[in-house]
Amino acid sequence: MSWVLVLVGIMALVILHELGHFAVAKAVGMRVERFSLFFPPTIFKVRRGETEYALGALPFGGYVKITGMSPEELKPAVVHSMMPGVAVAGTGEAGSEQAPELDPEVTRRAYYNQAPWKRIAVILAGPGVNLLIAFAIFWSILASGSLTGAATLESLNPSIATRVSSASVGEVVKGSPAQGALRAGDQILTINGRRASVKSVVEVVSADRCTGAQVNGCAAAAPVHLAIRRAGHDLALSIQPRYDKTVGRMLIGFDFGVAAKHWGVFAAAGVALHEMWTTTTSMITNVVHAFTSAKVRHQLHSIVGISEIAHESVLAGAGYALVFGGFISLVLAVFNLFPFLPLDGGHVLWALAEKVRGRRISLAAMYRYSSVGIVLLAFLVINGVSNDIGRLGG
């Protein structure tokens, strides 16, 4: 069941990406020929107006087919989609036949006959949806106070403290004075009559002294008195601290519990954006370093490794799984914005270049530039696949 959740989650992120392209293309008046859930062979399709809605047999994502994605197209042609991303024209393929001219109205609404800002809006809508998903997940985790989610966010970016220690018992040290008296989850209410906090507990316990020489393991002259709450019941305990030479003070023998830091609605939004920014910059830095560092290359994952990590996250709990889903959505957005065709960033780059230049740029020039980037990305993908195969093989 957990693997089913992983596959459904990844496919949902890709499909929502495509839905972003689809919705904005419709909104700005472009002609969307097909919206397909999954890839061919097609097992079901229905036409509503000018758009065909299809269901494919291969559950690897989806695609949107927009008329005129190539400046040389503007004639009916087979259009291919790169998952995840907008359909890229297949015009000019060897052996393809020239089709009759498009209807003038269809030609007017074709992608490459639209203003550059409209094309950029359509292209950015896909990664934009993924960014919104990542933000919504990170924000909701922070605002809700999910401890497992906060811990995962902190592991992604250790510079952001999403958890705080609390006056509760996390783990009891075996063989310590606390063993048999305290239990994990106990909430400490007071210590020697003082309101309990991490600071007050440490101060009171540390202030004790041994009856004789202060040597390792010696017992305090007097016990500390704790009022605790356990499973809804208040209890009174007395525990005699012992001196620990390694830390140079008295200890009872337990670790403090941690809780998710409480964020307001607006503060959580700011932290979520900061988390996304630092994670993105770190991701891009690692991609650059992957071309020069064998150590970084060895850490790369393909979709196989990502799915395995996602599966472990689902098993670890909802908080971990949600954060990992937000991270994957962020990865999809960032990698799709790399400025190489057929990725979304490539389409944005050429729309901007056309705007600056004031005239069309040939498809050949676009692909000559993009071929370098695609080779580099293919290198990273091959490394990721190789790493995952090696890990799975033990």
Coordinates of C-alpha atoms in Angstrom, one line a residue:
M1 CA 0.0 0.0 0.0
S2 CA 2.9 2.4 0.8
W3 CA 4.3 1.9 -2.7
V4 CA 1.0 2.8 -4.2
L5 CA 0.9 6.0 -2.2
V6 CA 4.4 6.9 -3.4
L7 CA 3.5 6.3 -7.1
V8 CA 0.2 8.2 -6.8
G9 CA 2.0 11.1 -5.1
I10 CA 4.7 11.4 -7.7
M11 CA 2.2 11.1 -10.6
A12 CA -0.1 13.7 -8.9
L13 CA 2.8 16.2 -8.8
V14 CA 3.5 15.7 -12.5
I15 CA -0.1 15.9 -13.5
L16 CA -0.7 19.0 -11.5
H17 CA 2.3 20.5 -13.3
E18 CA 0.7 19.8 -16.6
L19 CA -2.6 21.1 -15.4
G20 CA -1.0 24.4 -14.7
H21 CA 0.2 24.6 -18.4
F22 CA -3.3 23.6 -19.5
A23 CA -5.3 26.0 -17.4
V24 CA -3.2 29.1 -18.3
A25 CA -3.0 28.1 -22.0
K26 CA -6.8 28.0 -22.1
A27 CA -7.0 31.3 -20.1
V28 CA -4.9 33.3 -22.6
G29 CA -6.7 31.9 -25.6
M30 CA -4.3 29.2 -27.0
R31 CA -5.6 26.1 -28.7
V32 CA -5.1 23.1 -26.5
E33 CA -5.5 20.0 -28.6
R34 CA -5.1 17.3 -25.9
F35 CA -4.7 16.9 -22.2
S36 CA -3.6 13.4 -21.4
L37 CA -3.6 11.7 -18.0
F38 CA -0.7 9.1 -18.4
F39 CA 1.1 8.3 -21.7
P40 CA 0.0 6.3 -24.8
P41 CA -1.2 3.8 -25.9
T42 CA -4.5 5.6 -25.3
I43 CA -7.2 3.4 -23.6
F44 CA -9.9 6.1 -23.3
K45 CA -10.6 9.5 -24.8
V46 CA -13.4 12.0 -25.0
R47 CA -13.6 15.3 -26.9
R48 CA -15.0 18.4 -25.2
G49 CA -15.0 21.3 -27.6
E50 CA -11.6 21.6 -29.4
T51 CA -9.8 19.7 -26.7
E52 CA -9.5 15.9 -26.4
Y53 CA -9.1 14.5 -22.9
A54 CA -7.3 11.1 -22.9
L55 CA -6.3 8.4 -20.5
G56 CA -3.1 6.5 -21.4
A57 CA -2.0 3.1 -20.4
L58 CA 1.5 4.0 -19.1
P59 CA 1.2 5.8 -15.7
F60 CA 4.3 7.9 -15.9
G61 CA 2.7 11.4 -15.7
G62 CA 0.8 13.2 -18.4
Y63 CA 1.2 15.8 -21.2
V64 CA -0.5 18.8 -22.8
K65 CA -0.5 19.3 -26.5
I66 CA -0.7 22.9 -27.6
T67 CA -1.0 23.9 -31.2
G68 CA 2.1 25.6 -32.6
M69 CA 4.7 24.9 -30.0
S70 CA 7.4 25.2 -32.7
P71 CA 8.0 28.4 -34.8
E72 CA 8.2 26.2 -37.8
E73 CA 5.1 24.2 -37.0
L74 CA 1.9 26.1 -37.7
K75 CA 0.8 23.0 -39.6
P76 CA -0.7 19.9 -37.9
A77 CA 2.0 17.7 -36.6
V78 CA 2.6 15.1 -34.0
V79 CA 3.6 16.8 -30.7
H80 CA 5.7 15.1 -28.1
S81 CA 5.8 15.9 -24.4
M82 CA 8.8 15.7 -22.1
M83 CA 7.6 14.6 -18.7
P84 CA 7.1 16.8 -16.8
G85 CA 6.7 19.8 -19.2
V86 CA 4.8 21.3 -22.0
A87 CA 4.5 19.6 -25.3
V88 CA 7.4 20.2 -27.7
A89 CA 6.8 20.2 -31.4
G90 CA 7.8 17.2 -33.4
T91 CA 7.7 19.1 -36.8
G92 CA 10.4 18.3 -39.2
E93 CA 11.0 14.7 -38.1
A94 CA 12.5 12.5 -40.8
G95 CA 9.8 10.9 -42.9
S96 CA 6.9 13.1 -41.7
E97 CA 4.5 14.3 -44.3
Q98 CA 3.6 18.0 -44.8
A99 CA 0.0 18.5 -43.8
P100 CA -2.4 21.1 -45.3
E101 CA -2.3 24.6 -43.8
L102 CA -4.0 25.2 -40.5
D103 CA -7.3 27.1 -40.4
P104 CA -6.4 30.9 -40.1
E105 CA -8.2 31.1 -36.8
V106 CA -6.3 28.1 -35.4
T107 CA -3.1 29.6 -36.7
R108 CA -3.8 32.9 -35.0
R109 CA -4.2 31.1 -31.6
A110 CA -1.1 28.9 -32.0
Y111 CA 1.5 29.1 -29.3
Y112 CA 4.2 30.8 -31.4
N113 CA 1.8 33.4 -32.8
Q114 CA 1.2 34.7 -29.2
A115 CA 2.9 37.5 -27.5
P116 CA 6.0 36.5 -25.6
W117 CA 4.4 37.3 -22.2
K118 CA 1.6 34.9 -22.9
R119 CA 4.0 32.1 -23.9
I120 CA 6.1 32.8 -20.7
A121 CA 2.9 32.7 -18.6
V122 CA 1.9 29.3 -20.0
I123 CA 5.3 27.8 -19.5
L124 CA 5.9 29.2 -16.0
A125 CA 2.4 27.9 -14.9
G126 CA 3.7 24.3 -14.7
P127 CA 6.7 25.0 -12.4
G128 CA 4.6 27.6 -10.6
V129 CA 2.1 25.0 -9.6
N130 CA 4.9 22.8 -8.2
L131 CA 6.3 25.8 -6.3
L132 CA 2.9 26.5 -4.8
I133 CA 2.5 22.9 -3.7
A134 CA 5.9 23.0 -2.0
F135 CA 5.1 26.2 -0.3
A136 CA 1.7 25.0 0.9
I137 CA 3.1 21.8 2.3
F138 CA 6.0 23.6 4.1
W139 CA 3.8 26.3 5.4
S140 CA 1.1 23.9 6.7
I141 CA 3.7 21.8 8.5
L142 CA 5.2 24.8 10.3
A143 CA 1.8 26.4 11.1
S144 CA 0.3 23.1 12.4
G145 CA 3.2 22.3 14.7
S146 CA 3.9 18.8 13.3
L147 CA 7.0 17.5 15.1
T148 CA 8.0 14.9 12.5
G149 CA 7.4 17.4 9.7
A150 CA 9.4 20.1 11.5
A151 CA 12.3 17.6 12.1
T152 CA 12.3 16.8 8.4
L153 CA 12.4 20.5 7.4
E154 CA 15.2 21.0 9.8
S155 CA 17.2 18.2 8.3
L156 CA 16.8 19.7 4.8
N157 CA 18.1 23.0 6.1
P158 CA 19.8 22.8 9.5
S159 CA 20.2 26.6 9.6
I160 CA 16.5 26.9 10.3
A161 CA 15.5 25.8 13.8
T162 CA 12.0 24.4 13.6
R163 CA 12.1 22.5 16.9
V164 CA 12.7 23.6 20.5
S165 CA 13.5 21.6 23.7
S166 CA 10.6 21.3 26.1
A167 CA 10.4 20.5 29.8
S168 CA 9.3 17.0 29.1
V169 CA 11.1 13.7 29.1
G170 CA 12.5 12.5 25.8
E171 CA 14.6 9.4 26.6
V172 CA 15.7 8.1 29.9
V173 CA 19.3 7.0 30.3
K174 CA 19.8 3.4 31.4
G175 CA 21.4 3.0 34.8
S176 CA 20.7 6.6 35.7
P177 CA 18.8 7.9 38.8
A178 CA 15.8 8.7 36.5
Q179 CA 15.5 5.0 35.4
G180 CA 12.4 3.5 36.9
A181 CA 11.1 6.9 38.0
L182 CA 10.7 8.9 34.8
R183 CA 9.2 7.7 31.5
A184 CA 9.5 9.1 28.0
G185 CA 6.6 11.6 27.5
D186 CA 6.4 12.7 31.1
Q187 CA 5.7 16.4 31.3
I188 CA 7.7 18.1 34.1
L189 CA 5.5 20.7 35.8
T190 CA 7.7 21.9 38.7
I191 CA 11.1 21.2 40.2
N192 CA 11.7 22.0 43.9
G193 CA 8.5 24.2 43.7
R194 CA 9.8 26.2 40.7
R195 CA 7.9 26.2 37.5
A196 CA 9.7 23.8 35.2
S197 CA 11.4 24.8 32.0
V198 CA 14.6 23.5 30.4
K199 CA 16.6 26.3 32.0
S200 CA 15.1 25.9 35.5
V201 CA 15.5 22.1 35.5
V202 CA 19.2 22.4 34.5
E203 CA 19.8 25.1 37.0
V204 CA 18.3 23.3 40.0
V205 CA 19.9 20.0 39.3
S206 CA 23.3 21.5 38.5
A207 CA 23.2 23.5 41.8
D208 CA 23.3 20.2 43.9
R209 CA 26.6 19.0 45.4
C210 CA 27.8 15.7 46.7
T211 CA 28.0 15.0 50.4
G212 CA 31.7 14.4 50.2
A213 CA 34.2 14.8 47.4
Q214 CA 32.8 15.7 44.0
V215 CA 33.8 12.6 42.2
N216 CA 32.2 10.8 39.2
G217 CA 29.0 9.0 40.2
C218 CA 28.7 10.5 43.7
A219 CA 25.1 11.2 44.8
A220 CA 23.7 14.6 45.7
A221 CA 23.2 15.6 49.3
A222 CA 19.5 15.9 48.8
P223 CA 17.0 14.7 46.1
V224 CA 15.2 17.1 43.7
H225 CA 11.4 17.1 44.0
L226 CA 9.5 16.9 40.7
A227 CA 5.8 17.3 40.0
I228 CA 5.1 15.6 36.7
R229 CA 2.1 14.8 34.5
R230 CA 1.8 11.3 33.1
A231 CA -1.1 10.2 30.9
G232 CA -3.3 12.9 32.4
H233 CA -2.4 12.2 36.0
D234 CA -0.2 14.4 38.2
L235 CA 2.5 12.6 40.2
A236 CA 5.1 13.7 42.7
L237 CA 8.6 12.2 42.5
S238 CA 11.9 12.6 44.3
I239 CA 15.1 11.7 42.5
Q240 CA 18.7 12.0 43.8
P241 CA 21.1 13.4 41.1
R242 CA 24.5 12.1 40.5
Y243 CA 27.7 13.9 39.5
D244 CA 28.9 13.2 35.9
K245 CA 32.5 14.0 35.4
T246 CA 32.3 14.2 31.6
V247 CA 29.9 17.1 31.7
G248 CA 31.1 18.6 35.0
R249 CA 27.8 18.8 36.8
M250 CA 24.9 16.8 38.4
L251 CA 22.5 14.9 36.2
I252 CA 19.3 13.1 36.7
G253 CA 19.7 11.0 33.6
F254 CA 17.2 11.9 30.8
D255 CA 17.1 13.9 27.6
F256 CA 14.6 16.7 27.2
G257 CA 11.8 16.1 24.7
V258 CA 11.5 18.4 21.7
A259 CA 8.5 20.1 20.3
A260 CA 7.8 21.9 17.0
K261 CA 8.4 25.6 17.3
H262 CA 5.1 27.6 17.3
W263 CA 4.9 29.9 14.3
G264 CA 2.2 32.4 13.5
V265 CA 0.5 32.2 10.1
F266 CA 2.7 34.9 8.6
A267 CA 5.9 33.8 10.3
A268 CA 5.3 30.3 9.0
A269 CA 4.9 31.6 5.5
G270 CA 8.2 33.5 5.8
V271 CA 10.1 30.5 7.1
A272 CA 8.6 28.3 4.4
L273 CA 9.8 30.7 1.7
H274 CA 13.3 30.8 3.3
E275 CA 13.3 27.0 3.4
M276 CA 12.5 26.8 -0.3
W277 CA 15.1 29.4 -1.2
T278 CA 17.9 27.8 0.8
T279 CA 17.0 24.3 -0.4
T280 CA 16.9 25.5 -4.0
T281 CA 20.3 27.3 -3.9
S282 CA 21.8 24.2 -2.2
M283 CA 20.3 22.0 -4.9
I284 CA 21.7 24.2 -7.8
T285 CA 25.1 24.3 -6.1
N286 CA 25.2 20.5 -5.8
V287 CA 24.3 20.2 -9.5
V288 CA 27.2 22.4 -10.4
H289 CA 29.6 20.6 -8.1
A290 CA 28.4 17.2 -9.5
F291 CA 30.5 18.0 -12.6
T292 CA 33.7 18.4 -10.7
S293 CA 33.3 16.3 -7.6
A294 CA 33.1 12.5 -7.6
K295 CA 31.7 12.5 -4.1
V296 CA 28.8 14.7 -5.0
R297 CA 28.1 12.6 -8.1
H298 CA 28.0 9.5 -6.0
Q299 CA 25.1 11.1 -3.9
L300 CA 22.9 11.6 -7.0
H301 CA 19.6 9.7 -7.3
S302 CA 17.4 8.8 -10.2
I303 CA 13.6 8.4 -10.1
V304 CA 14.3 4.9 -8.7
G305 CA 16.3 6.1 -5.7
I306 CA 13.8 9.0 -5.2
S307 CA 10.9 6.5 -5.1
E308 CA 12.8 4.3 -2.6
I309 CA 13.4 7.3 -0.3
A310 CA 9.8 8.4 -0.7
H311 CA 8.7 4.9 0.3
E312 CA 10.8 5.1 3.5
S313 CA 9.3 8.6 4.2
V314 CA 5.7 7.2 3.9
L315 CA 6.6 4.4 6.3
A316 CA 8.1 7.0 8.7
G317 CA 4.8 8.9 9.0
A318 CA 2.7 11.5 7.5
G319 CA 4.9 14.4 8.5
Y320 CA 8.0 13.0 6.8
A321 CA 6.0 11.9 3.8
L322 CA 4.4 15.4 3.3
V323 CA 7.7 17.2 3.6
F324 CA 9.4 14.8 1.1
G325 CA 6.5 15.4 -1.3
G326 CA 7.0 19.1 -1.0
F327 CA 10.7 18.6 -1.6
I328 CA 10.1 16.5 -4.8
S329 CA 7.6 19.2 -6.0
L330 CA 10.3 21.8 -5.5
V331 CA 12.8 19.6 -7.4
L332 CA 10.4 19.3 -10.3
A333 CA 10.0 23.0 -10.5
V334 CA 13.7 23.8 -10.3
F335 CA 14.9 21.3 -12.8
N336 CA 12.1 22.2 -15.2
L337 CA 13.4 25.8 -15.1
F338 CA 16.9 24.9 -16.4
P339 CA 17.3 27.0 -19.6
F340 CA 17.5 24.2 -22.1
L341 CA 14.9 22.8 -24.5
P342 CA 12.7 20.8 -24.2
L343 CA 12.5 21.9 -20.5
D344 CA 10.2 24.7 -19.5
G345 CA 13.2 27.0 -18.8
G346 CA 14.3 26.6 -22.4
H347 CA 11.0 27.9 -23.7
V348 CA 11.1 30.8 -21.4
L349 CA 14.7 31.7 -22.4
W350 CA 13.8 31.8 -26.1
A351 CA 10.6 33.8 -25.6
L352 CA 12.7 36.4 -23.7
A353 CA 15.4 36.3 -26.4
E354 CA 12.8 36.8 -29.1
K355 CA 11.4 39.8 -27.1
V356 CA 14.8 41.4 -26.8
R357 CA 15.8 40.6 -30.4
G358 CA 12.5 41.7 -31.8
R359 CA 12.2 38.8 -34.2
R360 CA 12.0 35.0 -34.3
I361 CA 14.9 32.7 -33.5
S362 CA 15.3 29.6 -35.6
L363 CA 14.5 26.3 -34.1
A364 CA 18.0 25.0 -35.2
A365 CA 19.7 27.7 -33.2
M366 CA 17.6 26.9 -30.2
Y367 CA 18.5 23.2 -30.3
R368 CA 22.2 23.8 -31.0
Y369 CA 22.4 25.7 -27.7
S370 CA 20.1 23.4 -25.8
S371 CA 22.0 20.2 -26.9
V372 CA 24.9 21.2 -24.6
G373 CA 22.6 21.4 -21.6
I374 CA 20.7 18.3 -22.4
V375 CA 24.0 16.3 -22.7
L376 CA 25.0 17.6 -19.2
L377 CA 21.6 16.8 -17.7
A378 CA 21.8 13.3 -19.3
F379 CA 25.2 12.8 -17.7
L380 CA 23.6 13.6 -14.3
V381 CA 20.7 11.2 -14.9
I382 CA 23.0 8.4 -16.0
N383 CA 25.0 8.9 -12.8
G384 CA 21.9 8.8 -10.7
V385 CA 20.6 5.6 -12.3
S386 CA 24.1 4.0 -12.0
N387 CA 24.2 5.0 -8.3
D388 CA 20.7 3.5 -7.6
I389 CA 21.5 0.3 -9.4
G390 CA 24.7 -0.1 -7.3
R391 CA 22.8 0.6 -4.1
L392 CA 20.0 -1.8 -4.9
G393 CA 22.6 -4.4 -5.8
G394 CA 24.1 -4.1 -2.4

